[in-house]
Tab-separated table of C-alpha atoms in Angstrom:
chain	number	residue	atom	x	y	z
A	683	MET	CA	-42.817	79.652	81.403
A	684	SER	CA	-40.093	78.900	78.832
A	685	GLY	CA	-42.577	79.730	76.064
A	686	PHE	CA	-43.224	83.099	77.676
A	687	PHE	CA	-39.514	83.973	77.805
A	688	SER	CA	-39.037	82.795	74.215
A	689	ALA	CA	-41.858	85.061	73.094
A	690	LEU	CA	-40.435	87.945	75.155
A	691	PHE	CA	-36.945	87.608	73.708
A	692	GLY	CA	-38.414	87.267	70.223
A	693	ALA	CA	-40.364	90.488	70.702
A	694	LEU	CA	-37.213	92.288	71.895
A	695	ASP	CA	-35.060	90.991	69.046
A	696	PRO	CA	-33.351	94.164	67.687
A	697	LEU	CA	-33.106	92.693	64.192
A	698	CYS	CA	-36.119	90.484	63.538
A	699	GLY	CA	-38.471	91.492	66.351
A	700	PRO	CA	-41.636	93.544	65.690
A	701	ILE	CA	-39.560	96.741	65.880
A	702	GLY	CA	-36.299	95.204	64.690
A	703	LEU	CA	-34.115	96.795	62.021
A	704	PHE	CA	-34.660	94.047	59.469
A	705	SER	CA	-38.403	93.931	60.177
A	706	LEU	CA	-38.830	97.688	59.737
A	707	PHE	CA	-36.409	98.414	56.913
A	708	GLY	CA	-35.621	95.059	55.316
A	709	SER	CA	-39.071	93.984	54.174
A	710	GLY	CA	-38.961	92.796	50.571
A	711	THR	CA	-35.133	92.726	50.512
A	712	LEU	CA	-32.510	90.023	50.966
A	713	VAL	CA	-32.387	90.693	54.717
A	714	ALA	CA	-36.126	90.278	55.260
A	715	CYS	CA	-37.049	88.081	58.218
A	716	GLY	CA	-38.793	84.773	57.621
A	717	GLU	CA	-38.599	82.645	54.488
A	718	ALA	CA	-38.390	85.703	52.229
A	719	GLY	CA	-34.833	86.624	53.204
A	720	TRP	CA	-31.768	85.956	55.334
A	721	GLY	CA	-32.695	88.154	58.283
A	722	ASP	CA	-33.387	85.317	60.728
A	723	GLU	CA	-30.111	83.581	59.945
A	724	ILE	CA	-28.083	86.762	60.352
A	725	ALA	CA	-29.926	87.625	63.584
A	726	PHE	CA	-29.023	84.175	64.918
A	727	GLY	CA	-25.399	84.825	63.981
A	728	VAL	CA	-25.446	88.058	65.984
A	729	LYS	CA	-26.745	86.167	69.040
A	730	VAL	CA	-23.996	83.555	68.678
A	731	THR	CA	-21.294	86.239	68.360
A	732	ILE	CA	-22.495	88.121	71.437
A	733	SER	CA	-22.954	84.911	73.448
A	734	LEU	CA	-19.453	83.714	72.572
A	735	ALA	CA	-17.827	87.031	73.499
A	736	LEU	CA	-19.741	87.294	76.793
A	737	ALA	CA	-18.962	83.671	77.700
A	738	THR	CA	-15.258	84.122	76.898
A	739	LEU	CA	-14.780	87.378	78.826
A	740	PRO	CA	-15.079	86.108	82.443
A	741	VAL	CA	-13.079	82.948	81.695
A	742	GLY	CA	-10.296	84.967	80.087
A	743	LEU	CA	-10.287	87.510	82.920
A	744	VAL	CA	-10.031	84.849	85.622
A	745	ILE	CA	-7.183	83.057	83.842
A	746	GLY	CA	-5.468	86.377	83.136
A	747	PHE	CA	-5.766	87.389	86.783
A	748	LEU	CA	-4.181	84.112	87.917
A	749	ILE	CA	-1.384	84.491	85.364
A	750	ALA	CA	-0.748	88.047	86.575
A	751	LEU	CA	-0.535	86.790	90.178
A	752	ALA	CA	1.894	84.083	89.092
A	753	ALA	CA	4.011	86.607	87.158
A	754	GLN	CA	4.630	88.661	90.294
A	755	SER	CA	4.999	85.690	92.611
A	756	GLU	CA	8.141	85.153	94.647
A	757	GLU	CA	8.297	81.587	93.279
A	758	LYS	CA	10.646	81.446	90.315
A	759	LEU	CA	8.837	78.483	88.716
A	760	LEU	CA	5.508	80.328	88.780
A	761	ARG	CA	7.065	83.383	87.134
A	762	LEU	CA	8.684	81.168	84.519
A	763	ALA	CA	5.424	79.342	83.778
A	764	ALA	CA	3.521	82.630	83.461
A	765	GLY	CA	6.182	83.993	81.094
A	766	ILE	CA	6.054	80.890	78.892
A	767	TYR	CA	2.239	80.985	78.792
A	768	THR	CA	2.030	84.620	77.736
A	769	THR	CA	4.875	84.270	75.212
A	770	ILE	CA	3.223	81.302	73.487
A	771	PHE	CA	-0.315	82.600	73.230
A	772	ARG	CA	0.667	86.187	72.431
A	773	GLY	CA	3.002	84.927	69.738
A	774	LEU	CA	0.690	82.459	68.005
A	775	PRO	CA	-1.919	83.751	65.538
A	776	GLU	CA	-5.436	83.500	66.956
A	777	LEU	CA	-6.579	81.312	64.074
A	778	LEU	CA	-3.753	78.847	64.666
A	779	THR	CA	-4.590	78.729	68.378
A	780	LEU	CA	-8.198	77.943	67.462
A	781	PHE	CA	-7.106	75.079	65.206
A	782	ILE	CA	-4.805	73.680	67.890
A	783	VAL	CA	-7.574	73.741	70.504
A	784	TYR	CA	-10.321	72.434	68.226
A	785	TYR	CA	-8.423	69.670	66.441
A	786	GLY	CA	-5.728	69.030	69.037
A	787	LEU	CA	-8.159	68.438	71.867
A	788	GLN	CA	-10.183	66.070	69.707
A	789	ILE	CA	-7.060	64.044	68.945
A	790	LEU	CA	-6.005	64.051	72.599
A	791	ILE	CA	-9.398	62.963	73.910
A	792	GLN	CA	-9.713	60.361	71.155
A	793	SER	CA	-6.304	58.919	72.038
A	794	VAL	CA	-7.110	58.743	75.749
A	795	LEU	CA	-10.448	57.051	75.136
A	796	SER	CA	-8.909	54.654	72.628
A	797	SER	CA	-6.388	53.572	75.243
A	798	LEU	CA	-9.351	52.815	77.514
A	799	GLY	CA	-11.007	50.682	74.843
A	800	TYR	CA	-13.522	53.161	73.442
A	801	GLU	CA	-13.374	53.373	69.645
A	802	GLY	CA	-16.257	55.798	68.973
A	803	ARG	CA	-15.633	59.104	67.245
A	804	ILE	CA	-15.319	62.175	69.467
A	805	GLU	CA	-16.171	65.661	68.234
A	806	ILE	CA	-15.732	68.756	70.398
A	807	ASN	CA	-18.500	71.329	70.481
A	808	ALA	CA	-17.465	74.243	68.252
A	809	PHE	CA	-18.791	76.850	70.697
A	810	LEU	CA	-16.769	75.441	73.613
A	811	ALA	CA	-13.660	75.074	71.464
A	812	GLY	CA	-13.998	78.665	70.247
A	813	MET	CA	-14.531	79.914	73.785
A	814	ALA	CA	-11.476	78.015	75.072
A	815	ALA	CA	-9.216	79.261	72.265
A	816	LEU	CA	-10.329	82.881	72.577
A	817	ALA	CA	-10.084	82.686	76.376
A	818	VAL	CA	-6.428	81.634	76.383
A	819	VAL	CA	-5.547	84.365	73.872
A	820	PHE	CA	-7.525	86.985	75.799
A	821	SER	CA	-5.976	85.876	79.104
A	822	SER	CA	-2.432	86.152	77.746
A	823	TYR	CA	-3.013	89.816	76.872
A	824	SER	CA	-5.172	90.687	79.877
A	825	SER	CA	-2.546	89.242	82.220
A	826	GLU	CA	-0.066	91.874	81.005
A	827	VAL	CA	-2.629	94.646	81.535
A	828	LEU	CA	-3.413	93.367	85.025
A	829	LEU	CA	0.274	92.908	85.852
A	830	SER	CA	0.943	96.540	84.940
A	831	ALA	CA	-1.995	97.572	87.118
A	832	PHE	CA	-0.637	95.517	90.027
A	833	ARG	CA	2.731	97.234	89.714
A	834	ALA	CA	1.037	100.653	89.725
A	835	ILE	CA	-0.407	99.999	93.190
A	836	PRO	CA	2.054	101.046	95.921
A	837	ARG	CA	3.443	98.259	98.080
A	838	GLY	CA	2.295	100.225	101.107
A	839	GLN	CA	-1.313	99.257	100.303
A	840	TYR	CA	-0.512	95.637	101.182
A	841	GLU	CA	1.346	96.716	104.298
A	842	ALA	CA	-1.648	98.833	105.360
A	843	GLY	CA	-3.870	95.754	105.109
A	844	ASP	CA	-1.414	93.774	107.220
A	845	ALA	CA	-1.337	96.594	109.788
A	846	LEU	CA	-5.135	96.445	110.037
A	847	GLY	CA	-4.954	92.729	110.757
A	848	LEU	CA	-6.507	91.699	107.433
A	849	ARG	CA	-5.651	88.388	105.880
A	850	ARG	CA	-3.967	88.629	102.510
A	851	TRP	CA	-7.072	87.542	100.558
A	852	ARG	CA	-9.193	90.174	102.345
A	853	THR	CA	-6.565	92.808	101.610
A	854	MET	CA	-6.750	91.756	97.982
A	855	ARG	CA	-10.563	91.889	97.892
A	856	LEU	CA	-11.147	95.058	99.896
A	857	ILE	CA	-8.109	97.209	99.074
A	858	ILE	CA	-6.267	95.987	95.985
A	859	LEU	CA	-9.025	94.801	93.626
A	860	PRO	CA	-11.031	98.085	93.578
A	861	GLN	CA	-7.873	99.983	92.597
A	862	LEU	CA	-6.806	97.255	90.171
A	863	ILE	CA	-10.095	97.433	88.271
A	864	ARG	CA	-9.925	101.216	87.962
A	865	ILE	CA	-6.332	101.191	86.708
A	866	ALA	CA	-6.725	98.246	84.310
A	867	LEU	CA	-10.124	99.179	82.891
A	868	PRO	CA	-8.909	101.279	79.902
A	869	GLY	CA	-6.649	98.462	78.727
A	870	LEU	CA	-9.294	95.801	79.279
A	871	THR	CA	-11.758	97.927	77.304
A	872	ASN	CA	-9.512	97.731	74.261
A	873	LEU	CA	-9.079	93.983	74.749
A	874	TRP	CA	-12.857	93.507	74.848
A	875	LEU	CA	-13.218	95.226	71.469
A	876	ILE	CA	-10.459	93.001	70.071
A	877	LEU	CA	-12.206	89.934	71.514
A	878	LEU	CA	-15.473	90.964	69.890
A	879	LYS	CA	-13.769	91.059	66.494
A	880	ASP	CA	-11.808	87.851	67.098
A	881	THR	CA	-15.054	85.910	67.464
A	882	SER	CA	-15.184	85.962	63.654
A	883	TYR	CA	-12.462	83.280	63.602
A	884	VAL	CA	-14.891	80.637	64.869
A	885	SER	CA	-16.656	80.686	61.505
A	886	VAL	CA	-13.891	78.444	60.118
A	887	ILE	CA	-14.843	75.598	62.497
A	888	GLY	CA	-18.524	75.762	61.585
A	889	LEU	CA	-19.969	77.961	64.323
A	890	ALA	CA	-22.867	80.040	63.001
A	891	ASP	CA	-21.624	83.509	63.927
A	892	ILE	CA	-22.143	86.746	61.992
A	893	LEU	CA	-19.368	86.089	59.478
A	894	ARG	CA	-20.431	82.521	58.709
A	895	GLN	CA	-24.108	83.389	58.311
A	896	THR	CA	-23.438	86.344	56.057
A	897	GLY	CA	-20.902	84.265	54.121
A	898	ILE	CA	-23.477	81.540	53.442
A	899	ALA	CA	-26.010	84.166	52.369
A	900	ALA	CA	-23.417	85.765	50.076
A	901	ARG	CA	-22.575	82.479	48.363
A	902	VAL	CA	-26.192	81.423	47.866
A	903	SER	CA	-27.503	84.811	46.733
A	904	LYS	CA	-24.380	85.832	44.772
A	905	GLU	CA	-24.532	89.201	46.570
A	906	ALA	CA	-21.199	89.058	48.372
A	907	PHE	CA	-20.621	92.807	48.694
A	908	PHE	CA	-24.097	93.429	50.108
A	909	PHE	CA	-23.930	90.766	52.808
A	910	TYR	CA	-20.350	91.464	53.838
A	911	LEU	CA	-21.320	95.135	54.111
A	912	ILE	CA	-24.127	94.020	56.444
A	913	ALA	CA	-21.527	92.114	58.498
A	914	CYS	CA	-19.348	95.244	58.692
A	915	MET	CA	-22.274	97.320	59.898
A	916	LEU	CA	-23.214	94.758	62.561
A	917	TYR	CA	-19.681	94.586	63.955
A	918	LEU	CA	-19.467	98.388	63.994
A	919	ILE	CA	-22.804	98.641	65.807
A	920	LEU	CA	-21.651	96.117	68.417
A	921	ALA	CA	-18.379	98.046	68.837
A	922	MET	CA	-20.195	101.365	69.301
A	923	ILE	CA	-22.617	99.882	71.836
A	924	SER	CA	-19.674	98.329	73.677
A	925	SER	CA	-17.760	101.618	73.680
A	926	PHE	CA	-20.755	103.456	75.108
A	927	GLY	CA	-21.330	100.832	77.808
A	928	LEU	CA	-17.661	100.557	78.740
A	929	GLY	CA	-17.370	104.345	78.880
A	930	PHE	CA	-20.193	104.389	81.413
A	931	ILE	CA	-18.491	101.654	83.470
A	932	GLU	CA	-15.194	103.557	83.394
A	933	ARG	CA	-16.871	106.748	84.659
A	934	TRP	CA	-18.564	104.712	87.392
A	935	ALA	CA	-15.255	103.129	88.416
A	936	LYS	CA	-13.632	106.565	88.727
A	937	ARG	CA	-16.481	108.095	90.729
A	938	SER	CA	-14.473	107.991	93.967
A	939	GLU	CA	-11.499	109.914	92.601
A	940	VAL	CA	-11.026	113.302	94.128
A	941	SER	CA	-11.441	116.151	91.648
A	942	ARG	CA	-8.307	118.158	91.251
């Protein structure tokens, strides 16, 4: 069964599949698929970039949602913690955050295990480190978008849920969240496009994304401009596809609004 799905995904590969861009238009060039060119490597980089962005998005949204709840909490310590979190990760450069997560966590885990008597070398998976770093950065920005959306919802919505005898979590799920998504969606759309571009930072820790794969091809072939132009085109294509898809989601989310 796994062989069937592998063959199916290979056939649907938009770059190196039977009807892929590189297969149709890159034959005999540097981006040809197979041993003749760098098409397979670049196609793999595209898969890694998309996988990393899609894996980071839900983690960042969940953390951002919790930070937004803490920021409007009646508990002063929760508000203070949320403010410190967003200030730190909105203020630090994304690349520096990535280095702190990737190298800092390795040092921390190594120190803990050393204290327990284990002297082996620990190395964090680059994909997980990249996802964690991008998630905390994404969550720090998304929390502000979600907090603004929370404040745009009238307080009477919560009181209406209480009047109907709904528990607070049901009020949140049935009344608040649908409105929150609609209000926050334009801001989250912009953050998704930023996240998609920020995935390029993981190339510095060895993850084979678009930028790393095209960079290797550029160094080996001595055709830097050509391969970095390919990288530009791929990121623009991903951004346009994302914009189209997110535009559809935004229209769907606003379907219940009354026309004025």
